[in-house]
Short mmCIF file of C-alpha atoms in Angstrom, two decimals:
data_model
loop_
_atom_site.label_atom_id
_atom_site.label_comp_id
_atom_site.label_asym_id
_atom_site.label_seq_id
_atom_site.Cartn_x
_atom_site.Cartn_y
_atom_site.Cartn_z
CA LEU A 587 35.53 -34.51 -6.28
CA ARG A 588 35.49 -34.64 -10.15
CA ARG A 589 32.33 -33.30 -10.13
CA ALA A 590 32.64 -30.93 -7.61
CA ARG A 591 36.06 -29.04 -9.86
CA SER A 592 34.14 -28.98 -13.09
CA ALA A 593 31.33 -27.60 -11.85
CA THR A 594 33.79 -25.10 -11.07
CA GLY A 595 35.20 -23.16 -14.21
CA PRO A 596 31.46 -21.87 -15.38
CA ALA A 597 30.04 -20.76 -12.33
CA LYS A 598 33.80 -18.56 -12.32
CA ALA A 599 33.16 -17.89 -16.27
CA ALA A 600 29.93 -16.72 -15.03
CA ALA A 601 31.02 -14.55 -11.81
CA ASP A 602 33.66 -13.25 -13.89
CA GLY A 603 31.11 -12.26 -16.71
CA VAL A 604 28.80 -10.73 -14.18
CA GLU A 605 32.00 -8.63 -13.22
CA GLU A 606 32.59 -7.42 -16.44
CA HIS A 607 29.08 -6.79 -17.12
CA VAL A 608 28.98 -4.11 -13.87
CA GLU A 609 32.46 -2.83 -14.49
CA LYS A 610 31.21 -1.34 -18.49
CA LEU A 611 27.74 0.04 -17.08
CA VAL A 612 29.29 1.56 -13.52
CA GLY A 613 31.45 3.03 -16.67
CA MET A 614 28.30 3.87 -19.24
CA HIS A 615 27.09 5.78 -16.19
CA GLY A 616 29.76 8.35 -16.02
CA GLU A 617 29.50 8.79 -19.60
CA MET A 618 25.52 9.29 -19.57
CA GLY A 619 26.66 11.62 -16.88
CA GLU A 620 28.40 14.08 -19.39
CA ALA A 621 25.56 13.48 -22.15
CA VAL A 622 23.34 15.35 -19.27
CA PHE A 623 25.79 17.83 -19.04
CA ASP A 624 25.88 18.26 -23.24
CA SER A 625 22.08 18.26 -22.96
CA LEU A 626 20.73 20.60 -20.01
CA GLY A 627 23.89 22.33 -19.26
CA SER A 628 24.50 21.08 -16.04
CA GLU A 629 25.12 17.84 -13.73
CA ALA A 630 22.06 16.60 -12.89
CA ALA A 631 22.28 17.75 -9.51
CA ALA A 632 18.14 18.06 -9.78
CA LYS A 633 16.73 19.09 -6.92
CA GLU A 634 12.92 19.37 -8.99
CA ARG A 635 11.13 16.51 -9.96
CA SER A 636 10.87 17.76 -13.86
CA SER A 637 14.52 19.20 -13.94
CA HIS A 638 15.61 15.27 -12.35
CA ASN A 639 13.12 13.37 -15.21
CA GLU A 640 15.10 15.44 -18.04
CA ALA A 641 18.17 14.37 -16.50
CA GLN A 642 17.13 10.86 -16.82
CA ALA A 643 16.03 10.90 -19.99
CA ALA A 644 19.40 13.04 -21.49
CA ALA A 645 21.08 10.25 -20.16
CA PHE A 646 19.38 7.03 -20.83
CA ASP A 647 18.91 8.03 -24.85
CA SER A 648 22.50 8.22 -25.12
CA SER A 649 22.80 5.13 -24.28
CA ALA A 650 19.58 3.26 -26.28
CA ASP A 651 21.47 1.87 -28.56
CA PHE A 652 23.63 -0.40 -26.11
CA PHE A 653 20.13 -0.96 -23.75
CA ALA A 654 18.90 -2.56 -27.64
CA SER A 655 21.53 -4.89 -27.39
CA ALA A 656 22.04 -8.18 -26.56
CA GLU A 657 24.66 -6.85 -25.04
CA ALA A 658 22.86 -5.51 -22.13
CA ILE A 659 21.60 -8.34 -21.31
CA PRO A 660 24.61 -10.73 -20.61
CA PRO A 661 22.59 -14.60 -20.09
CA GLU A 662 24.26 -15.41 -17.28
CA ILE A 663 21.65 -12.13 -16.07
CA GLU A 664 18.49 -14.22 -17.99
CA PRO A 665 17.42 -16.21 -15.16
CA LYS A 666 16.83 -13.32 -12.95
CA LEU A 667 14.77 -11.72 -15.07
CA GLN A 668 13.00 -14.63 -15.30
CA ARG A 669 12.14 -14.76 -11.76
CA ILE A 670 11.56 -11.13 -12.19
CA ALA A 671 8.86 -11.97 -14.59
CA GLU A 672 7.32 -15.03 -12.88
CA ALA A 673 6.68 -12.98 -9.74
CA ALA A 674 4.57 -10.17 -11.38
CA ALA A 675 2.67 -13.56 -13.60
CA ALA A 676 1.69 -14.86 -10.83
CA ALA A 677 -0.51 -11.64 -9.73
CA GLY A 678 -1.95 -12.13 -13.55
CA PRO A 679 -1.41 -11.15 -17.34
CA LYS A 680 -2.50 -6.43 -16.67
CA VAL A 681 0.99 -5.37 -15.75
CA VAL A 682 2.55 -2.08 -16.29
CA ASP A 683 5.71 -2.72 -16.78
CA VAL A 684 7.57 1.45 -15.46
CA GLY A 685 11.42 2.09 -16.35
CA THR A 686 10.35 -0.34 -19.23
CA GLY A 687 13.77 1.23 -21.12
CA ALA A 688 14.26 -1.01 -24.62
CA GLY A 689 12.03 -3.76 -23.01
CA ALA A 690 14.21 -5.73 -21.86
CA LEU A 691 11.81 -7.74 -19.62
CA LEU A 692 9.01 -8.21 -22.35
CA PRO A 693 10.51 -11.56 -24.18
CA PHE A 694 10.71 -12.59 -20.48
CA TYR A 695 6.77 -12.01 -19.83
CA GLU A 696 5.99 -13.56 -22.95
CA ALA A 697 8.07 -16.69 -21.65
CA ALA A 698 6.41 -16.73 -18.34
CA GLY A 699 2.65 -16.84 -19.29
CA ILE A 700 2.49 -13.54 -20.34
CA ASP A 701 0.29 -11.36 -23.63
CA LEU A 702 2.46 -8.92 -24.28
CA SER A 703 -1.23 -7.46 -25.16
CA GLY A 704 -1.62 -6.74 -21.35
CA VAL A 705 1.76 -4.73 -20.60
CA VAL A 706 2.30 -1.08 -20.60
CA GLY A 707 5.78 0.08 -21.08
CA VAL A 708 6.27 3.11 -19.00
CA ASP A 709 9.66 5.59 -19.29
CA LEU A 710 10.64 9.45 -19.97
CA ALA A 711 13.05 8.53 -22.31
CA ALA A 712 12.01 8.63 -26.08
CA ALA A 713 14.42 6.94 -27.62
CA MET A 714 13.98 4.21 -25.13
CA LEU A 715 11.03 3.58 -26.11
CA GLY A 716 11.26 3.73 -29.75
CA HIS A 717 13.66 0.61 -28.87
CA ALA A 718 10.83 -1.04 -27.63
CA ARG A 719 7.79 -0.07 -29.91
CA ALA A 720 9.83 -1.51 -32.48
CA ALA A 721 11.24 -4.47 -30.82
CA HIS A 722 7.48 -5.57 -29.09
CA PRO A 723 4.30 -3.67 -31.60
CA SER A 724 1.87 -5.69 -29.42
CA ALA A 725 2.35 -4.20 -26.31
CA THR A 726 0.96 -0.87 -25.65
CA PHE A 727 3.90 1.82 -24.34
CA TRP A 728 3.46 5.26 -22.63
CA GLN A 729 6.63 7.87 -22.15
CA GLY A 730 6.52 10.41 -19.53
CA ASP A 731 6.66 10.80 -15.52
CA PHE A 732 5.34 7.33 -13.60
CA LEU A 733 3.57 9.29 -11.56
CA GLU A 734 1.26 10.92 -14.08
CA PHE A 735 0.18 7.56 -15.75
CA GLU A 736 -3.32 7.36 -13.93
CA PRO A 737 -6.26 5.56 -15.40
CA GLU A 738 -6.89 8.12 -17.64
CA ALA A 739 -3.64 8.17 -19.02
CA GLU A 740 -3.61 4.58 -19.37
CA ALA A 741 -6.96 4.42 -20.98
CA ALA A 742 -5.76 7.26 -23.76
CA ALA A 743 -2.94 4.60 -23.75
CA THR A 744 -4.33 1.35 -24.20
CA ALA A 745 -7.31 2.71 -26.94
CA ALA A 746 -7.42 1.78 -30.50
CA GLU A 747 -6.12 4.37 -32.39
CA GLY A 748 -8.46 7.21 -33.37
CA GLU A 749 -10.63 5.61 -30.64
CA GLU A 750 -11.97 7.58 -28.53
CA PRO A 751 -10.72 5.99 -24.07
CA PRO A 752 -13.78 4.66 -22.97
CA PRO A 753 -14.92 6.05 -19.96
CA VAL A 754 -12.65 5.58 -16.11
CA ASP A 755 -14.61 3.68 -13.32
CA PRO A 756 -15.51 6.94 -10.62
CA ALA A 757 -14.06 4.13 -8.44
CA VAL A 758 -11.00 3.57 -10.56
CA ALA A 759 -10.29 7.35 -10.84
CA ALA A 760 -10.30 7.62 -7.28
CA GLY A 761 -8.05 5.04 -6.35
CA ALA A 762 -10.37 3.38 -4.34
CA ILE A 763 -9.30 0.05 -6.87
CA GLY A 764 -6.76 -0.73 -9.30
CA THR A 765 -7.23 -2.15 -13.07
CA ARG A 766 -3.80 -3.96 -13.24
CA ASP A 767 -2.46 -7.45 -11.44
CA ALA A 768 1.26 -5.45 -11.26
CA VAL A 769 3.27 -3.57 -11.33
CA VAL A 770 6.64 -4.18 -12.09
CA ILE A 771 10.26 -1.12 -11.40
CA ASN A 772 12.92 -2.94 -12.37
CA ALA A 773 17.00 -1.34 -12.66
CA CYS A 774 15.11 1.81 -11.94
CA PHE A 775 13.77 2.36 -7.89
CA GLY A 776 17.09 3.95 -7.29
CA ASN A 777 16.79 6.63 -10.01
CA MET A 778 13.46 8.09 -8.96
CA PHE A 779 13.05 11.66 -7.32
CA ASP A 780 10.68 10.40 -5.11
CA GLN A 781 10.54 6.43 -4.00
CA GLY A 782 8.12 6.69 -1.46
CA ALA A 783 5.37 9.03 -4.05
CA VAL A 784 6.60 5.78 -6.61
CA LEU A 785 5.80 3.32 -4.48
CA ARG A 786 2.55 5.22 -2.98
CA HIS A 787 1.32 5.65 -6.81
CA ALA A 788 2.53 1.53 -7.63
CA ILE A 789 0.49 0.79 -5.11
CA SER A 790 -2.70 2.13 -6.02
CA LEU A 791 -2.59 1.28 -9.49
CA CYS A 792 -3.03 -2.98 -8.43
CA LYS A 793 -6.00 -4.33 -8.21
CA GLU A 794 -6.77 -6.39 -3.97
CA GLY A 795 -4.21 -9.39 -4.56
CA GLY A 796 -1.75 -7.29 -7.19
CA ARG A 797 1.84 -6.98 -6.63
CA VAL A 798 4.33 -4.69 -6.44
CA VAL A 799 7.69 -6.03 -7.74
CA ILE A 800 11.26 -3.95 -7.45
CA SER A 801 13.56 -5.48 -8.15
CA HIS A 802 17.04 -5.49 -9.98
CA PRO A 803 19.31 -7.79 -11.40
CA LEU A 804 22.80 -7.20 -10.62
CA GLY A 805 21.27 -6.13 -7.02
CA SER A 806 22.09 -3.74 -4.04
CA ASP A 807 25.87 -3.33 -4.62
CA PHE A 808 25.69 -1.98 -8.12
CA VAL A 809 23.31 0.84 -6.93
CA GLU A 810 25.39 1.48 -4.49
CA GLN A 811 28.48 1.72 -7.01
CA LEU A 812 26.40 3.66 -9.49
CA ARG A 813 24.99 6.74 -7.11
CA GLU A 814 28.61 6.93 -5.54
CA LYS A 815 29.80 7.02 -9.33
CA ASP A 816 26.53 9.65 -9.75
CA PRO A 817 23.98 10.68 -7.44
CA GLY A 818 22.13 12.89 -9.57
CA LEU A 819 21.30 9.97 -11.62
CA VAL A 820 21.27 7.82 -8.78
CA PRO A 821 19.95 9.53 -5.64
CA HIS A 822 18.89 6.51 -3.88
CA PRO A 823 20.08 2.85 -2.83
CA LEU A 824 17.38 -0.12 -3.02
CA PRO A 825 15.74 0.11 0.65
CA SER A 826 16.45 -2.76 3.53
CA ARG A 827 14.05 -4.77 4.69
CA ASP A 828 13.53 -2.32 7.31
CA ALA A 829 13.34 0.15 5.06
CA LEU A 830 11.35 -1.31 2.99
CA ASP A 831 8.65 -1.87 5.69
CA ASP A 832 8.94 1.48 7.44
CA MET A 833 7.88 3.34 3.54
CA VAL A 834 4.91 0.83 3.58
CA LYS A 835 3.56 0.25 7.02
CA PHE A 836 0.73 2.27 6.35
CA GLN A 837 -0.06 1.34 2.89
CA PRO A 838 -2.65 -1.01 1.82
CA VAL A 839 0.24 -4.15 1.28
CA ARG A 840 2.25 -6.80 2.69
CA VAL A 841 5.50 -8.08 1.61
CA VAL A 842 5.52 -11.59 0.66
CA GLU A 843 8.78 -11.72 -0.44
CA PHE A 844 11.74 -10.11 0.12
CA ARG A 845 15.28 -11.07 -1.54
CA ASN A 846 18.77 -9.15 -1.63
CA ASP A 847 21.39 -11.73 -1.45
CA SER A 848 24.83 -12.63 -2.28
CA ASP A 849 23.75 -13.66 -5.90
CA ASP A 850 23.04 -9.86 -6.01
CA PHE A 851 20.56 -9.92 -7.06
CA TYR A 852 17.09 -7.92 -5.31
CA LEU A 853 13.64 -8.28 -5.12
CA ALA A 854 11.03 -7.25 -3.18
CA VAL A 855 7.33 -7.81 -4.07
CA LEU A 856 4.34 -6.31 -2.30
CA GLU A 857 0.70 -7.94 -2.69
CA ARG A 858 -2.25 -5.52 -2.41
CA THR A 859 -4.68 -6.47 0.50
CA PRO A 860 -8.09 -4.41 1.16
CA THR A 861 -6.98 -2.95 4.50
CA ARG A 862 -4.17 -0.66 5.74
CA ALA A 863 -2.77 1.06 9.38
CA MET A 864 -3.33 4.43 9.87
CA PRO A 865 0.17 6.11 11.17
CA ARG A 866 -3.12 8.50 14.27
CA PRO A 867 -5.70 6.51 15.42
CA MET A 868 -8.41 7.92 16.04
CA ARG A 869 -10.13 7.86 19.04
CA LEU A 870 -14.02 9.25 19.33
CA ALA A 871 -16.76 9.28 22.44
CA GLY A 872 -20.36 10.68 22.23
CA PRO A 873 -23.96 10.48 21.90
CA VAL A 874 -25.21 7.37 19.09
CA GLY A 875 -27.70 9.81 17.61
CA SER A 876 -30.35 8.94 15.25
CA GLY A 877 -30.17 9.30 11.27
CA PHE A 878 -32.53 8.61 8.70
CA GLY A 879 -32.56 4.28 9.25
CA ARG A 880 -31.07 4.33 5.84
CA GLY A 881 -28.79 1.45 7.34
CA SER A 882 -30.88 -0.93 8.38
CA ARG A 883 -34.21 -0.10 6.31
CA LYS A 884 -32.31 0.07 2.97
CA LEU A 885 -29.09 -1.28 3.35
CA GLY A 886 -29.64 -4.36 6.00
CA PHE A 887 -26.34 -3.17 8.40
CA PRO A 888 -27.50 -0.77 10.51
CA THR A 889 -25.91 1.84 12.32
CA ALA A 890 -24.99 3.65 15.53
CA ASN A 891 -24.27 6.99 14.18
CA LEU A 892 -21.84 10.58 15.92
CA ALA A 893 -22.29 13.52 14.01
CA ALA A 894 -18.99 15.62 13.09
CA SER A 895 -20.62 18.59 14.84
CA LEU A 896 -19.57 17.04 18.04
CA PHE A 897 -15.59 16.99 17.19
CA GLY A 898 -15.84 20.46 16.74
CA GLU A 899 -13.42 20.46 13.92
CA ALA A 900 -11.46 17.20 14.63
CA LEU A 901 -12.97 15.50 12.01
CA ALA A 902 -12.56 18.19 9.37
CA ASP A 903 -9.51 17.29 7.87
CA VAL A 904 -10.22 12.81 8.20
CA PRO A 905 -10.60 11.79 4.18
CA THR A 906 -14.42 10.99 4.05
CA GLY A 907 -14.39 7.04 3.95
CA VAL A 908 -14.33 3.71 5.15
CA TYR A 909 -13.14 3.11 8.80
CA PHE A 910 -12.27 0.39 10.65
CA GLY A 911 -11.65 -0.72 14.79
CA TRP A 912 -12.99 -1.14 17.89
CA ALA A 913 -16.36 0.57 19.61
CA THR A 914 -18.10 -0.41 22.91
CA ILE A 915 -21.84 0.90 24.24
CA GLU A 916 -21.64 2.57 27.92
CA GLY A 917 -24.28 0.42 29.78
CA ASP A 918 -24.62 -2.41 32.04
CA GLU A 919 -26.83 -3.83 29.72
CA PRO A 920 -26.58 -6.77 27.54
CA GLY A 921 -24.13 -6.03 24.85
CA CYS A 922 -22.75 -3.16 26.58
CA GLY A 923 -19.31 -2.47 27.70
CA ARG A 924 -18.01 -4.69 25.73
CA ALA A 925 -15.22 -4.22 22.46
CA HIS A 926 -17.19 -5.37 19.19
CA LYS A 927 -15.67 -4.81 16.64
CA ALA A 928 -16.72 -2.56 13.90
CA VAL A 929 -16.63 -1.12 10.28
CA VAL A 930 -16.99 3.40 10.43
CA ASN A 931 -18.32 4.95 6.96
CA ILE A 932 -17.22 8.39 7.81
CA GLY A 933 -19.11 10.65 5.00
CA MET A 934 -21.59 12.41 3.90
CA SER A 935 -23.48 9.25 2.03
CA PRO A 936 -23.19 10.30 -1.90
CA THR A 937 -25.77 7.77 -3.16
CA PHE A 938 -28.66 8.36 -1.28
CA GLU A 939 -30.37 10.74 -3.11
CA GLU A 940 -30.85 12.90 0.34
CA GLN A 941 -27.12 13.26 1.84
CA ASN A 942 -26.05 13.46 6.00
CA PRO A 943 -26.70 17.31 6.61
CA GLU A 944 -22.96 17.28 7.51
CA LYS A 945 -20.02 14.37 7.98
CA ILE A 946 -21.48 11.35 9.73
CA ALA A 947 -18.98 8.91 11.32
CA GLU A 948 -22.08 6.04 11.10
CA ALA A 949 -20.39 3.00 13.15
CA HIS A 950 -22.39 -0.91 12.01
CA LEU A 951 -21.02 -3.38 14.90
CA ILE A 952 -20.26 -6.78 13.57
CA GLY A 953 -21.62 -9.97 14.30
CA GLU A 954 -24.30 -11.12 16.94
CA CYS A 955 -23.66 -8.45 19.67
CA GLY A 956 -26.04 -9.02 22.43
CA PHE A 957 -28.12 -6.42 22.64
CA GLU A 958 -31.65 -5.09 23.08
CA GLY A 959 -32.82 -3.01 21.58
CA ASP A 960 -31.14 0.25 20.28
CA PHE A 961 -29.63 2.48 22.16
CA TYR A 962 -29.97 5.81 20.77
CA GLY A 963 -28.51 8.12 24.03
CA LYS A 964 -26.18 5.76 24.35
CA VAL A 965 -22.58 7.05 24.62
CA MET A 966 -20.41 5.32 22.16
CA ARG A 967 -17.07 4.87 22.05
CA MET A 968 -14.46 4.01 19.13
CA THR A 969 -10.74 3.74 18.94
CA LEU A 970 -10.31 2.96 14.77
CA VAL A 971 -7.19 1.79 13.94
CA GLY A 972 -7.62 1.17 10.00
CA SER A 973 -8.92 2.66 6.86
CA GLN A 974 -9.82 0.73 3.61
CA ARG A 975 -11.15 2.97 1.10
CA PRO A 976 -12.66 6.12 0.31
CA GLU A 977 -15.63 6.95 0.76
CA LEU A 978 -17.54 6.54 -3.34
CA LYS A 979 -20.99 7.43 -4.75
CA PHE A 980 -22.61 4.42 -6.36
CA PRO A 981 -24.34 3.58 -9.46
CA SER A 982 -27.28 1.92 -7.89
CA PHE A 983 -27.61 0.38 -3.87
CA PRO A 984 -27.28 -3.19 -5.16
CA MET A 985 -23.66 -2.28 -6.03
CA LEU A 986 -23.33 -0.27 -2.66
CA VAL A 987 -24.75 -3.29 -0.29
CA ALA A 988 -22.44 -4.98 -2.09
CA GLN A 989 -19.23 -3.53 -1.53
CA ILE A 990 -20.34 -2.58 2.36
CA THR A 991 -20.67 -6.33 2.86
CA LYS A 992 -17.23 -6.66 1.60
CA ASP A 993 -16.57 -4.16 3.63
CA VAL A 994 -17.45 -5.68 6.55
CA LYS A 995 -16.21 -9.31 5.60
CA ASP A 996 -12.18 -6.98 4.60
CA ALA A 997 -12.62 -5.50 8.15
CA GLU A 998 -13.32 -8.62 10.01
CA GLU A 999 -10.87 -10.45 8.92
CA ALA A 1000 -8.16 -7.46 9.32
CA LEU A 1001 -9.64 -7.47 12.89
CA GLU A 1002 -8.26 -10.96 13.58
CA MET A 1003 -5.17 -10.13 13.50
CA SER A 1004 -2.31 -8.21 15.21
CA PRO A 1005 -1.47 -5.76 15.52
CA TYR A 1006 -5.69 -4.58 15.05
CA ASN A 1007 -6.73 -7.74 17.52
CA THR A 1008 -4.76 -5.50 20.52
CA CYS A 1009 -6.53 -3.13 20.26
CA ARG A 1010 -10.22 -4.59 21.75
CA TRP A 1011 -7.95 -3.62 25.21
CA ASP A 1012 -7.78 -0.03 24.78
CA PRO A 1013 -8.65 1.37 27.81
CA TRP A 1014 -10.08 4.13 26.41
CA LEU A 1015 -13.23 1.78 25.43
CA LYS A 1016 -13.84 1.45 29.21
CA ARG A 1017 -13.22 5.49 29.44
CA ALA A 1018 -10.09 4.87 31.59
CA THR A 1019 -8.37 8.70 32.11
CA LEU A 1020 -5.37 9.21 29.48
CA ASP A 1021 -2.73 11.90 29.26
CA LYS A 1022 -2.36 11.50 25.57
CA GLY A 1023 -3.52 12.78 22.69
CA TYR A 1024 -6.79 14.49 23.70
CA ALA A 1025 -8.44 18.25 22.13
CA ALA A 1026 -11.38 17.24 24.60
CA PRO A 1027 -11.10 17.12 29.07
CA VAL A 1028 -11.28 13.58 30.25
CA GLY A 1029 -14.04 12.61 30.99
CA SER A 1030 -16.43 14.48 28.94
CA VAL A 1031 -18.58 13.50 26.62
CA PRO A 1032 -18.33 14.19 23.29
CA GLU A 1033 -14.23 13.22 24.21
CA TRP A 1034 -11.63 12.49 21.25
CA GLY A 1035 -8.02 12.65 20.24
CA PHE A 1036 -5.91 10.98 17.84
CA VAL A 1037 -2.62 9.27 18.96
CA PRO A 1038 0.38 7.65 17.00
CA PHE A 1039 0.02 3.18 16.86
CA ASN A 1040 2.30 2.91 19.10
CA ASP A 1041 0.97 5.05 21.89
CA LEU A 1042 -1.71 3.20 21.55
CA LEU A 1043 0.02 -0.20 21.90
CA GLU A 1044 1.83 1.11 24.73
CA ASP A 1045 -1.96 2.24 26.45
CA VAL A 1046 -3.23 -1.08 25.49
CA ALA A 1047 0.27 -2.72 27.44
CA ASP A 1048 -0.29 -0.64 30.66
CA GLU A 1049 -3.74 -1.69 30.77
CA MET A 1050 -3.31 -5.17 31.01
CA GLN A 1051 -0.71 -4.91 33.67
CA GLY A 1052 2.54 -4.37 32.10
CA MET A 1053 2.08 -7.29 29.57
CA SER A 1054 3.47 -6.49 26.10
CA TRP A 1055 1.39 -5.89 23.39
CA GLN A 1056 3.07 -8.49 21.66
CA GLU A 1057 1.60 -11.05 24.15
CA LEU A 1058 -1.30 -9.49 24.06
CA ALA A 1059 -1.54 -10.08 20.41
CA GLY A 1060 -2.51 -13.40 21.37
CA MET A 1061 -5.14 -13.30 24.18
CA PRO A 1062 -8.68 -14.49 23.44
CA PRO A 1063 -11.20 -11.46 23.21
CA PRO A 1064 -13.01 -10.78 26.43
CA PRO A 1065 -15.91 -13.53 27.40
CA LYS A 1066 -19.56 -12.30 26.52
CA PRO A 1067 -21.63 -11.92 29.39
CA GLY A 1068 -23.11 -15.15 30.89
CA SER A 1069 -20.91 -17.24 29.36
CA VAL A 1070 -17.30 -19.28 30.78
CA ALA A 1071 -13.94 -17.12 29.53
CA ASP A 1072 -12.03 -19.45 26.79
CA THR A 1073 -8.76 -20.43 29.10
CA GLY A 1074 -7.02 -21.56 25.68
CA GLY A 1075 -4.28 -20.09 23.42
CA GLY A 1076 -3.97 -17.21 21.34
CA GLY A 1077 -2.76 -16.46 17.69
CA SER A 1078 1.09 -15.77 17.18
CA ALA A 1079 2.26 -12.43 17.47
CA SER A 1080 4.88 -12.82 14.99
CA GLY A 1081 3.49 -10.36 12.38
CA ILE A 1082 3.31 -6.95 14.34
CA HIS A 1083 5.28 -4.45 13.13
CA PRO A 1084 7.74 -3.17 15.15
CA SER A 1085 7.34 0.26 15.06
CA TRP A 1086 3.58 1.47 14.64
CA GLY A 1087 4.59 5.19 15.34
CA GLY A 1088 3.18 8.34 14.37
#
């Protein structure tokens, strides 16, 4: 009992200290709004990104000296900042610190084992960055809108003074791969003009396995207080778990940690993955045509090709790139009539000297499919449910082969997971008559359609005699011809997202 009572004093003192800090910051927020009015002549009800950014810079420049002082980080806040830094450090040492301000997180990055030479701080406010540069000369700082912080800007920011920045890898410039281990958006996500755009850009900067960390050491309730005080400077709340899931459901990330708890601490950690779901899966069917024979002869990955011209203008606006899903070949021969995992390049094959004369969907069916001979002229049906990367021109064939090998592995693994694994039961793959999502008469070839993910899953559930698609996620694949059906159970469907609509 004595121990419990003795702990009450320090705990109460800490709570009182945080409360006083919050009251001070909320009060300062009103003063920052006045600084914006004095600087720009309006109260930052910005309807355009540029004017919003000007307001943010003016507001924080007016309080830069405070944010650079020891008073800005009470001792009670330090453990939370350390936890945020550790969440980033778990992914690696190359960090972009968005809204770095006066460099509040940089000492905590160092304590977490990150060399500050690998950290780039990004901020709109020149006075804030002046304090950060003075306190942390080994880090790199870049002033401007984070959405304009592209790989070229990063290369220029990190180049030594007087030196030309190194050339940017084309795959990096195209957004196919990132260069950063982590992008941290601390204590500023509510201030962003467009949270979705900021989050998408942060994801694009991360390498596979990298992390996007959204955090606030004073929690979402504090951000809501600031928003009520001045919605021009803080136009958005911190997203709830459901709202965050909705923001990223078609992005190549998964949420690995989420805290929005009674300790007034907000922490969301997202990890970049090699695949993402498509808002509107593609259904394509047509006769397999002959190509250049390059997939099998030169690369070791035989493909079945469908020319884009089969589908009118339907694929004209589909971005070139690598997709994955399920495919069937119509017929009664071995391997036909059942769904196979597929990785599909839709594009022009730019690495080859002789590019495709038109956009082509080149499908590689994964694994031992049981076919005897080729299937030119036979009808192939595909349901493409996810995307992997843009189409790129590689400097050499070995680099292309290495990337295709990875694409195949990533697609195969994704198609074992919910909700993608349920889509093998799409009745479209069996040439069933469906009444939605089509731009060609059902039953004719070629056929095509684009449907919201929820509609696809409902079709699958209807096909399996009314079973829920959560139940279907645990079903084994259909047996191969001539084999004994596996009657064992399947995996859990707990990872399925509840709202895959388009």
